[in-house]
Amino acid sequence: MIGPSTVWTLSIINGVAYGSLLFLLAAGFSMIFGVLKVINLAHGSLYLAAAYLTYSLVEAGTGMVVAVAGGAIVAALVAALSERFLLYRLQGQYLAQVLVTLGLLHIFADVFHGVWGGTPRVVQVPDIWDWSVPMGVMSYPAYRLFLIGCGLTVALALWWLLERTRLGSIVRAAVDDEEMAQTSGVVVPRLRWIVFGLGGLLAGLAGGLGAPFLGARSGLDLEVFLLALVVVVVGGIGSLGGAYLAAMLVGVIDSVGKILFPEASMFMLFLPLLLILLFRPSGLSGRVLTHVVPVSRDTRGSKEPEGFARRLQPWVERARTVPAWKVGLALLAILALFPAMSSPYGVGILTLILIWAIVGLGFNVLLGYAGMPSFGHAAFFGGGAYAVALLAKHWQGPSWLLLVAAVACMTVMAAIFGVLALRTRLVYFLLATVALGQLAWGVMFKWRSLSGGDDGMRLGEKLSMPGVPAESSSAFYYAVAAVFFLVCVVFYRLHKSHFKRVLQGLQGNDRRLSALGYDTWVYQFAAFVLSGTITGLAGALFAFHAGFVSPQLLGIVISAKIMLITILGGAGTFVGPLLGALVLIGAEEFVTRWTSHWEAFQGILFISVAILAPRGLAGAFNRLFPARPDQQA
C-alpha cells in the first residue's frame, strides 16, 4: 500500500524535476529581459520548436544527444536572427517588441501545427536512463533525476560564465546599468545577439531535455512561457540564483497544488507573481527595471501631401468639416439599413465587427489616452461573457437585465483589478495585468463546478431589440447596433473632453500634473475601470452571439487580439478602434475562407503593425493628410 509520505515525496521530486526544466527556460528569458529589456513572448516557442525537433531527430535514428543538441542550436539561431532582423530596430520600445514577439509566437504555432499536427508527441526515454530508482514500495524514473542533475549543472555553468568570464562581467554590467556599460566600450549590437542566442540555446536545451518528460503539443509554448515568467519575476530579473530558487518553488507548488487544491492550482501559481509585482518588484534577489520607455511612439512628423495625396487634400479637408451630428445620423442610417442590403452571413460578420469595435473603444481609453498597455484585458471580456452565462443559469431574468447585471459585475471586477494593478508602473504594470488575467483564467479553467472548466458553458437566452421580433435573424444585430451606437456617442464626447486631455498629459508627465494639483491616481483608476467595464459589456454581447463561453475567452491570446485591434486602427484616436475591428475581423473572415493559416497571417500582421505602422491606420492617415489637432480622426 502506498503511504502518504511516499506520495508527498514523489510529488516534491516531480516538482523539482519540473522546476529544473523551468529554470533552463527561465534563465535565458531572465538574461534577455534583464539585459535587453525585451519581454520575449516567443521564448516558449523556442522551447517547443526544440522539443518537436528532438522528437523528429530521435524518430530518424540520430540518438538523443544529437537530437537535443540539434534542437538547442536551431533555437539559438532562430533567437539570434529574430533579434538581429526584427527586434534590434525597436530598442526601448517594449510595446512594439511585445507585438513582434507575439507575432512570432503565432507564426511558430502555425508552423508547428502544419508540420507536426495537433497530436501530442512524446520522445522515448534513452535506454541509458530508462530505469527506475526504488523509493519504498514505489520506484521513480531515473530520467527525471537526470533532469534535476542537468538543471543544477547548467546553473553552476551559468554561474561560472557570468561571474568568472569577461562576457559575464559585460552582461552583469548591462543588467546593472546599460548606459554605463555602453560608455565603457561595450558593443551593444554584438551583446544583444549573443544574449538572445544564449537565451534561445537554453530554451532549446530545456525543450529537448523536456521532450521525454512533458512531450510536445500545441499550446505548450504559451504554458511554459507563462510559468517561466512567474519564475523570472519571483526570482528577480537578471538574478541567476533567484531564478533557480524560484524555479524550484514554482515546480513544487505546481506539483503539490495539483494534489491538494486541483481546482485552485493555477491560482496558486500566479498569485505569487502578482504579490511580488505589487510589493517587491525586484523579486527575491533582483533589481527593478528603470530604463524603460513607456509606450512605443512613431516620432516621424507630418509632412505636406505630395502627388495623388495632394490632389485629395481638399476633399479630405472638406470631409473633416462635416458636423459630427451629420456623421452620426449617417452611421445610424447605415446600421439600420444594413440587414436589408446584406445577407444573413454579412449581418453576422458586421455583428462581430461591432462587438470587437466596442472592445477597441474601451481598451483605447487605457492604452491610447492614458498610455497604459494591459495584457490582461481578456479577463474583462471573458468575465463579462461568464457573468451573463452564470446569471442566466442561476437567475432567470430578462436578457437586457442580465446584460446590465453582467456589466455591473465587470465594473466591480475592474475596480478591484485597478486598485491592484495601479500599484505598479511601466513594464511592471503590463506584467501585473498578465498576472491578474491569468488568475481569472485559472479560476474559470480549474473551477469546473462553477464554470464547467474547459468544457465551457452554454447560454440559451437571446438578446433582441424591443420592437423587433425575437425570431427575426436580425433581432440580435439590432440590439448590438444600438449598444454600439450609444457607446460611440459616449466615447466621442469623451474623446473631446478634459478627462481625455488629462489622461494624455499623464504619459510621461504625471509628476508635473501632480504638481499642478491633479490626483493622477484617480484619473488612471477611472480610465482602468471605464476600460474594463466597456470591455466586459462587449464580452457579454459576445456570449449572447456565440451562445457558448469557455476559458479561452479569458486567455492571453484574446488580450493580444484586443491590443492589436486598438493599435492597428490607431491608439489614441476615436476612429482607430473602429477601423482596427473592421480590418482585423474582416480579414479573419476573408482569410479563413481561403486558407487554414490564419494564425500565421495574424502573426505577420502583428509584426507589420509594430514595425511599419506604430501609429496605426488612423495615425498614418493623419500623417499623410495633416490636420489641426482638433480635426484629427
XYZ file of C-alpha atoms in Angstrom:
633
model
C 0.000 0.000 0.000
C 1.273 3.476 -0.909
C 1.581 5.701 2.154
C 1.018 9.479 2.256
C 4.719 10.125 2.872
C 5.626 8.324 -0.364
C 3.062 10.321 -2.337
C 4.400 13.594 -0.922
C 7.991 12.606 -1.630
C 7.251 11.701 -5.228
C 5.220 14.884 -5.712
C 8.033 17.077 -4.408
C 10.665 15.316 -6.539
C 8.399 15.702 -9.569
C 8.149 19.404 -8.767
C 11.928 19.751 -8.513
C 12.375 17.949 -11.862
C 9.785 20.224 -13.456
C 11.440 23.214 -11.801
C 14.773 22.211 -13.338
C 13.250 22.455 -16.816
C 11.633 25.761 -15.924
C 15.000 27.064 -14.739
C 16.644 26.261 -18.068
C 13.852 28.112 -19.833
C 13.681 30.984 -17.336
C 17.450 31.565 -17.113
C 17.610 32.571 -20.777
C 14.446 34.638 -20.520
C 15.825 36.365 -17.414
C 19.028 37.383 -19.219
C 17.091 38.666 -22.233
C 14.669 40.586 -20.025
C 17.365 41.872 -17.672
C 19.924 42.928 -20.290
C 17.823 43.852 -23.327
C 14.566 44.830 -21.571
C 12.654 42.614 -24.030
C 9.584 40.625 -22.945
C 10.051 37.797 -25.440
C 6.634 36.147 -25.680
C 8.057 33.744 -28.276
C 10.541 32.293 -25.775
C 8.224 29.341 -25.158
C 8.052 28.792 -28.918
C 11.821 28.187 -28.930
C 11.265 25.563 -26.239
C 8.520 23.855 -28.241
C 10.496 24.050 -31.506
C 13.399 22.222 -29.884
C 11.020 19.643 -28.383
C 9.466 18.914 -31.779
C 12.871 18.792 -33.497
C 14.184 16.442 -30.826
C 11.229 14.147 -31.424
C 11.757 14.152 -35.201
C 15.507 13.580 -34.956
C 15.103 10.725 -32.478
C 12.498 9.155 -34.754
C 15.003 9.484 -37.605
C 17.508 7.472 -35.556
C 20.060 10.163 -34.645
C 20.141 9.402 -30.933
C 19.072 11.558 -28.012
C 22.301 13.534 -27.579
C 22.463 14.629 -31.222
C 18.730 15.384 -31.244
C 18.868 17.594 -28.139
C 21.971 19.408 -29.407
C 20.384 19.954 -32.817
C 17.172 21.333 -31.350
C 19.074 23.674 -28.996
C 21.303 25.011 -31.808
C 18.323 25.685 -34.074
C 16.540 27.508 -31.230
C 19.654 29.634 -30.620
C 19.937 30.542 -34.304
C 16.246 31.469 -34.571
C 16.522 33.636 -31.452
C 19.647 35.442 -32.669
C 18.195 36.059 -36.131
C 14.894 37.356 -34.780
C 16.799 39.825 -32.598
C 19.070 40.965 -35.418
C 16.417 41.483 -38.087
C 13.259 42.311 -36.112
C 13.849 43.432 -32.540
C 17.086 45.397 -32.899
C 15.356 48.317 -34.624
C 12.793 48.521 -31.795
C 15.190 49.068 -28.885
C 13.476 50.711 -25.916
C 10.003 50.327 -27.438
C 8.779 47.497 -25.247
C 5.183 47.561 -26.505
C 6.351 47.201 -30.119
C 8.685 44.396 -29.028
C 5.793 42.631 -27.325
C 3.790 42.820 -30.554
C 6.698 41.446 -32.634
C 7.388 38.524 -30.302
C 3.664 37.814 -30.086
C 3.566 37.738 -33.864
C 6.449 35.271 -33.891
C 4.558 33.109 -31.385
C 1.550 32.961 -33.744
C 3.724 32.173 -36.774
C 5.631 29.437 -34.946
C 2.374 27.919 -33.655
C 1.013 27.745 -37.190
C 4.246 26.157 -38.450
C 4.227 23.601 -35.635
C 0.641 22.632 -36.390
C 1.344 22.372 -40.110
C 4.431 20.190 -39.687
C 3.610 18.043 -36.653
C -0.190 18.347 -36.465
C -2.223 18.530 -33.295
C -1.315 15.089 -31.940
C 0.919 15.243 -28.829
C 4.388 13.821 -29.415
C 6.460 12.136 -26.711
C 10.123 11.180 -27.071
C 11.139 7.755 -25.847
C 13.460 7.937 -22.831
C 17.036 6.938 -23.834
C 17.953 3.369 -22.895
C 20.732 4.545 -20.599
C 18.177 6.349 -18.418
C 15.213 4.017 -18.949
C 15.208 2.539 -15.460
C 13.790 3.383 -12.057
C 15.113 4.138 -8.594
C 13.381 2.243 -5.733
C 11.583 4.508 -3.235
C 9.850 2.423 -0.598
C 7.005 0.498 -2.186
C 7.339 2.562 -5.369
C 10.054 3.443 -7.842
C 10.931 6.723 -9.501
C 12.070 7.248 -13.117
C 15.814 7.799 -13.283
C 15.438 10.206 -16.204
C 13.657 12.727 -14.007
C 16.517 12.579 -11.521
C 18.805 13.156 -14.510
C 16.826 16.324 -15.295
C 17.424 17.582 -11.761
C 21.148 16.969 -12.228
C 21.106 18.753 -15.593
C 19.392 21.783 -14.094
C 21.955 22.004 -11.288
C 24.861 21.507 -13.711
C 23.650 24.225 -16.073
C 23.076 26.563 -13.109
C 26.693 26.096 -11.994
C 27.954 26.535 -15.566
C 25.987 29.744 -15.982
C 27.267 30.995 -12.625
C 30.836 30.420 -13.824
C 30.089 32.121 -17.133
C 28.522 35.179 -15.523
C 30.877 35.502 -12.555
C 34.254 34.327 -13.885
C 34.429 35.381 -17.540
C 34.706 38.690 -19.389
C 31.395 38.046 -21.172
C 29.761 37.525 -17.818
C 31.113 40.808 -16.462
C 29.735 42.614 -19.524
C 26.312 41.004 -19.104
C 26.225 41.857 -15.393
C 27.249 45.439 -16.147
C 24.466 45.738 -18.730
C 21.917 44.413 -16.236
C 23.056 46.877 -13.556
C 23.422 49.966 -15.785
C 23.099 49.658 -19.553
C 24.073 53.266 -20.262
C 27.257 52.994 -18.206
C 28.134 49.737 -19.957
C 27.849 51.470 -23.340
C 30.105 54.322 -22.279
C 32.657 51.724 -21.142
C 33.033 50.421 -24.691
C 30.539 47.553 -24.757
C 29.466 46.794 -28.340
C 25.715 46.730 -27.824
C 24.642 45.056 -31.120
C 27.031 42.150 -30.541
C 25.964 41.809 -26.908
C 22.292 41.774 -27.929
C 22.521 38.875 -30.367
C 24.880 36.934 -28.082
C 22.469 37.239 -25.150
C 19.464 36.435 -27.350
C 21.276 33.450 -28.843
C 22.315 32.156 -25.423
C 18.743 32.571 -24.172
C 17.467 30.642 -27.184
C 20.083 27.930 -26.598
C 18.905 27.447 -23.016
C 15.250 27.379 -24.111
C 16.112 24.808 -26.768
C 18.052 22.728 -24.263
C 15.035 22.759 -21.959
C 12.742 21.731 -24.828
C 14.971 18.861 -25.911
C 15.518 17.504 -22.409
C 11.852 18.012 -21.526
C 10.537 16.161 -24.583
C 10.523 12.737 -22.801
C 9.016 14.365 -19.670
C 6.379 16.800 -20.976
C 6.293 15.843 -24.641
C 5.494 18.325 -27.404
C 1.970 19.526 -28.100
C 0.027 22.569 -29.228
C -0.298 25.202 -26.528
C 2.720 24.028 -24.537
C 4.736 27.026 -25.761
C 2.465 29.545 -24.047
C 2.027 27.337 -20.989
C 5.749 27.027 -20.234
C 6.379 30.677 -21.110
C 3.860 31.885 -18.521
C 5.455 29.654 -15.881
C 8.904 30.937 -16.877
C 7.570 34.480 -16.491
C 6.471 33.624 -12.954
C 9.957 32.227 -12.238
C 11.750 35.323 -13.581
C 9.607 37.871 -11.747
C 9.553 35.953 -8.448
C 13.266 35.195 -8.602
C 14.277 38.671 -9.685
C 15.041 39.967 -13.158
C 18.672 39.270 -14.054
C 19.291 37.130 -10.969
C 20.561 33.608 -11.699
C 20.324 32.400 -8.096
C 16.876 33.923 -7.694
C 15.699 32.233 -10.888
C 16.927 28.824 -9.703
C 15.272 29.171 -6.302
C 12.037 30.477 -7.824
C 12.002 27.656 -10.404
C 12.185 25.056 -7.654
C 9.400 26.807 -5.732
C 7.154 27.100 -8.784
C 7.763 23.469 -9.757
C 6.930 22.201 -6.274
C 3.904 24.492 -5.916
C 2.592 23.260 -9.266
C 3.104 19.594 -8.384
C 1.808 19.744 -4.816
C -1.006 22.153 -5.679
C -2.486 19.715 -8.190
C -2.824 17.201 -5.347
C -4.037 19.478 -2.544
C -6.142 22.030 -4.450
C -6.725 20.794 -8.005
C -9.325 23.479 -8.729
C -7.045 26.260 -7.441
C -3.677 25.074 -8.732
C -3.401 27.835 -11.379
C -4.404 30.411 -8.779
C -1.582 29.211 -6.533
C 0.927 29.703 -9.364
C 0.045 33.224 -10.443
C -0.781 34.625 -7.009
C 2.935 34.749 -6.012
C 3.678 36.583 -9.278
C 1.049 39.204 -8.508
C 2.193 39.649 -4.903
C 5.818 40.062 -5.949
C 4.885 42.686 -8.565
C 2.763 44.607 -6.075
C 5.007 44.581 -3.029
C 8.543 43.642 -4.171
C 9.104 44.257 -7.902
C 12.798 43.378 -7.511
C 11.829 39.771 -6.699
C 13.754 37.583 -4.298
C 17.172 38.871 -5.387
C 16.903 41.078 -8.456
C 16.784 44.760 -9.393
C 13.911 46.957 -10.507
C 13.947 47.962 -14.171
C 14.081 51.722 -14.547
C 15.271 52.490 -18.080
C 12.141 51.522 -19.980
C 10.251 53.664 -22.478
C 6.535 53.588 -21.514
C 4.879 53.285 -24.926
C 6.185 52.988 -28.459
C 5.927 56.182 -30.439
C 6.261 56.985 -34.110
C 8.459 60.070 -33.998
C 8.163 60.863 -37.681
C 6.417 64.178 -38.112
C 3.676 65.021 -40.597
C 4.665 66.350 -43.995
C 2.909 68.204 -46.762
C 0.900 65.877 -49.049
C 2.515 65.037 -52.373
C 1.283 63.600 -55.672
C -2.122 61.949 -55.559
C -2.460 62.686 -51.837
C -2.073 66.390 -52.555
C -4.960 66.282 -55.018
C -7.114 64.552 -52.422
C -6.246 67.019 -49.642
C -9.117 69.480 -50.410
C -11.665 66.645 -50.291
C -10.226 65.422 -47.004
C -10.351 68.936 -45.547
C -13.974 69.270 -46.657
C -14.862 65.902 -45.070
C -13.265 66.995 -41.796
C -15.564 69.988 -41.586
C -18.735 67.863 -41.692
C -20.542 68.293 -38.344
C -20.356 65.315 -36.019
C -24.144 65.070 -35.761
C -24.410 64.526 -39.522
C -21.800 61.763 -39.370
C -23.741 60.208 -36.505
C -27.002 60.263 -38.452
C -25.277 58.692 -41.458
C -23.840 55.950 -39.249
C -27.258 55.354 -37.695
C -28.850 55.065 -41.136
C -26.206 52.598 -42.332
C -26.651 50.440 -39.238
C -30.439 50.487 -39.630
C -30.481 49.654 -43.350
C -27.634 47.148 -43.480
C -29.736 43.971 -42.875
C -31.922 44.913 -45.866
C -28.847 45.322 -48.086
C -26.899 42.239 -46.968
C -27.234 38.509 -46.449
C -27.621 36.913 -43.007
C -23.944 35.935 -43.239
C -22.930 39.559 -43.806
C -25.134 40.654 -40.906
C -23.397 38.114 -38.673
C -19.952 39.404 -39.698
C -20.922 43.023 -39.045
C -22.322 41.989 -35.656
C -18.921 40.561 -34.718
C -17.160 43.666 -36.005
C -19.394 45.913 -33.878
C -18.745 43.830 -30.759
C -14.967 43.956 -31.234
C -15.176 47.673 -32.060
C -16.754 48.204 -28.629
C -13.817 46.285 -27.127
C -11.371 48.514 -29.015
C -13.072 51.707 -27.859
C -12.881 50.557 -24.259
C -9.244 49.483 -24.467
C -8.335 52.706 -26.262
C -9.094 54.676 -23.101
C -6.371 52.799 -21.247
C -3.767 52.359 -23.991
C -4.399 55.278 -26.334
C -5.321 58.011 -23.863
C -3.536 57.002 -20.648
C -0.608 55.148 -22.280
C -1.053 52.105 -20.015
C -0.818 48.854 -22.032
C -2.646 45.941 -20.438
C -2.086 42.318 -21.364
C -4.880 41.020 -19.182
C -7.954 42.723 -20.621
C -9.340 39.385 -21.744
C -10.238 38.917 -18.070
C -12.992 41.510 -18.542
C -14.048 40.266 -21.976
C -14.316 36.663 -20.802
C -15.555 37.810 -17.401
C -18.495 39.613 -18.997
C -19.306 36.508 -21.036
C -19.189 34.237 -17.974
C -21.178 36.735 -15.891
C -24.060 36.568 -18.371
C -23.880 32.766 -18.570
C -23.780 32.302 -14.793
C -26.555 34.826 -14.175
C -28.738 33.158 -16.794
C -28.108 29.765 -15.194
C -28.964 30.777 -11.635
C -31.372 33.668 -12.204
C -33.981 33.567 -14.958
C -34.319 37.268 -15.714
C -34.892 39.319 -18.872
C -31.914 39.293 -21.247
C -31.369 43.051 -21.074
C -31.371 42.904 -17.288
C -28.827 40.078 -17.454
C -26.656 42.291 -19.660
C -26.849 45.223 -17.228
C -26.079 42.981 -14.252
C -23.084 41.467 -16.062
C -21.718 44.948 -16.839
C -22.123 45.916 -13.187
C -20.136 42.820 -12.178
C -17.344 43.829 -14.570
C -17.292 47.344 -13.102
C -16.668 45.876 -9.654
C -14.053 43.485 -11.057
C -12.297 46.325 -12.914
C -12.238 48.427 -9.741
C -10.595 45.586 -7.787
C -8.076 44.854 -10.549
C -7.378 48.572 -10.947
C -6.534 49.054 -7.274
C -4.032 46.204 -7.526
C -2.501 46.937 -10.951
C -2.043 50.666 -10.330
C 0.429 49.926 -7.571
C 2.874 49.253 -10.423
C 4.246 51.330 -13.318
C 5.601 50.910 -16.839
C 6.562 47.350 -17.750
C 5.551 46.132 -14.299
C 2.007 47.350 -14.950
C 1.958 45.202 -18.089
C 3.178 42.181 -16.114
C 0.682 42.839 -13.315
C -2.187 42.771 -15.795
C -0.815 39.492 -17.179
C -0.857 38.045 -13.664
C -4.395 39.273 -12.967
C -5.636 37.976 -16.292
C -4.082 34.565 -15.742
C -5.572 34.386 -12.262
C -9.021 34.992 -13.749
C -8.344 32.439 -16.496
C -7.081 29.886 -13.963
C -10.201 30.236 -11.827
C -12.506 29.579 -14.773
C -10.338 26.836 -16.207
C -9.950 24.851 -12.990
C -13.177 25.602 -11.086
C -15.261 23.093 -13.031
C -18.135 23.107 -10.565
C -18.647 26.820 -11.283
C -17.619 27.319 -14.909
C -17.602 23.846 -16.433
C -13.830 24.025 -16.895
C -12.545 23.598 -20.428
C -15.962 22.183 -21.418
C -17.377 25.687 -21.056
C -20.994 26.730 -20.557
C -23.914 27.145 -22.931
C -26.123 30.226 -22.996
C -29.626 29.659 -24.304
C -31.011 33.182 -23.766
C -31.309 35.548 -26.719
C -30.928 39.311 -26.770
C -33.131 41.272 -29.136
C -34.104 44.868 -29.744
C -37.516 45.835 -28.342
C -39.990 46.088 -31.203
C -38.083 43.601 -33.382
C -39.482 40.048 -33.464
C -37.188 37.781 -31.434
C -37.347 35.102 -34.144
C -36.002 37.550 -36.746
C -32.473 36.813 -37.997
C -31.608 40.482 -37.430
C -33.009 40.768 -33.897
C -29.670 40.364 -32.151
C -27.875 42.523 -34.718
C -30.141 45.499 -33.984
C -29.535 45.061 -30.236
C -25.748 45.104 -30.761
C -26.012 48.014 -33.204
C -27.995 50.047 -30.664
C -25.426 49.399 -27.932
C -22.580 50.168 -30.353
C -24.122 53.482 -31.416
C -24.714 54.512 -27.803
C -21.107 53.631 -26.897
C -19.849 55.624 -29.900
C -21.797 58.708 -28.795
C -20.451 58.470 -25.246
C -16.869 57.897 -26.361
C -16.965 60.694 -28.921
C -17.860 63.076 -26.098
C -15.085 61.522 -24.043
C -12.643 61.987 -26.940
C -13.311 65.739 -26.859
C -13.326 66.014 -23.059
C -10.958 67.470 -20.491
C -10.701 63.993 -18.965
C -9.037 62.680 -22.127
C -6.572 65.583 -22.234
C -5.557 64.943 -18.640
C -5.019 61.242 -19.380
C -2.810 62.120 -22.342
C -0.888 64.522 -20.130
C -0.149 61.678 -17.727
C 2.023 59.944 -20.329
C 5.489 60.790 -19.064
C 4.342 63.920 -17.189
C 2.463 62.520 -14.208
C 4.707 64.317 -11.705
C 4.136 67.647 -13.425
C 0.372 67.141 -13.345
C 0.571 66.146 -9.695
C 2.400 69.394 -9.000
C -0.443 71.242 -10.723
C -2.940 69.713 -8.297
C -4.291 66.783 -10.302
C -4.837 63.498 -8.482
C -3.196 61.353 -11.161
C -4.101 58.054 -9.477
C -7.812 58.896 -9.603
C -7.639 59.649 -13.325
C -5.734 56.429 -14.053
C -8.126 54.435 -11.883
C -11.146 55.929 -13.651
C -9.614 55.088 -17.029
C -8.932 51.496 -15.941
C -12.456 50.969 -14.573
C -14.125 52.535 -17.612
C -11.979 50.453 -19.967
C -12.687 47.213 -18.090
C -16.426 47.945 -17.897
C -16.820 48.564 -21.637
C -14.706 45.501 -22.445
C -16.942 43.466 -20.151
C -20.008 44.843 -21.962
C -18.582 43.600 -25.258
C -17.813 40.214 -23.713
C -21.402 39.878 -22.530
C -22.670 40.693 -26.028
C -20.269 38.114 -27.457
C -21.726 35.469 -25.125
C -25.209 36.165 -26.485
C -23.809 35.995 -30.016
C -21.904 32.717 -29.599
C -24.316 31.021 -27.193
C -21.281 29.447 -25.539
C -18.467 30.612 -23.240
C -15.161 28.933 -22.382
C -11.942 29.806 -20.502
C -10.248 30.641 -23.822
C -12.155 33.943 -23.745
C -10.026 34.965 -20.748
C -6.733 33.812 -22.261
C -3.723 35.913 -23.177
C -4.411 35.323 -26.895
C -7.661 37.310 -26.584
C -5.774 40.056 -24.717
C -3.351 40.211 -27.638
C -6.236 40.455 -30.091
C -7.723 43.351 -28.138
C -4.372 45.154 -28.190
C -3.898 44.516 -31.903
C -7.338 45.923 -32.796
C -6.559 49.161 -30.969
C -3.019 49.600 -32.287
C -3.886 48.511 -35.840
C -6.577 51.166 -36.125
C -4.642 53.834 -34.249
C -4.359 54.095 -30.468
C -5.401 57.474 -29.112
C -7.760 58.269 -31.992
C -11.529 57.925 -31.986
C -11.978 56.079 -35.270
C -8.879 53.923 -34.784
C -10.528 51.099 -32.789
C -13.422 51.074 -35.273
C -11.015 50.724 -38.197
C -8.979 48.113 -36.345
C -12.023 45.931 -35.682
C -13.252 46.324 -39.263
C -9.886 45.355 -40.767
C -8.945 42.560 -38.343
C -12.313 40.791 -38.105
C -12.966 41.320 -41.810
C -9.523 39.918 -42.677
C -10.066 36.977 -40.346
C -13.330 36.052 -42.014
C -11.850 36.500 -45.507
C -8.552 34.676 -44.886
C -10.111 31.726 -43.052
C -12.372 31.098 -46.052
C -9.343 30.599 -48.306
C -6.677 29.112 -46.054
C -6.221 27.439 -42.698
C -3.141 29.544 -41.923
C -4.937 32.462 -40.302
C -2.696 32.250 -37.237
C 0.429 32.839 -39.337
C -1.321 35.687 -41.168
C -2.241 37.243 -37.827
C 1.369 36.903 -36.657
C 2.607 38.704 -39.767
C 0.025 41.411 -39.086
C 1.338 41.851 -35.524
C 4.901 42.276 -36.780
C 3.926 44.577 -39.644
C 1.951 46.911 -37.386
C 4.767 47.109 -34.812
C 7.449 47.920 -37.398
C 5.673 49.717 -40.222
C 2.653 51.424 -38.670
C 3.170 52.094 -34.943
C 0.520 54.825 -35.084
C -1.980 52.581 -36.865
C -4.208 53.279 -39.842
C -5.716 56.468 -38.443
C -2.283 57.751 -37.461
C -0.932 57.008 -40.938
C -3.916 58.836 -42.465
C -3.333 61.878 -40.254
C 0.340 61.859 -41.239
C -0.490 61.621 -44.939
C -3.153 64.320 -44.695
C -2.037 66.684 -41.893
C -4.752 68.398 -39.919
C -5.143 70.555 -36.865
C -5.107 68.504 -33.616
C -8.820 69.111 -33.078
C -9.580 67.753 -36.558
C -7.585 64.544 -36.344
C -9.523 61.281 -36.544
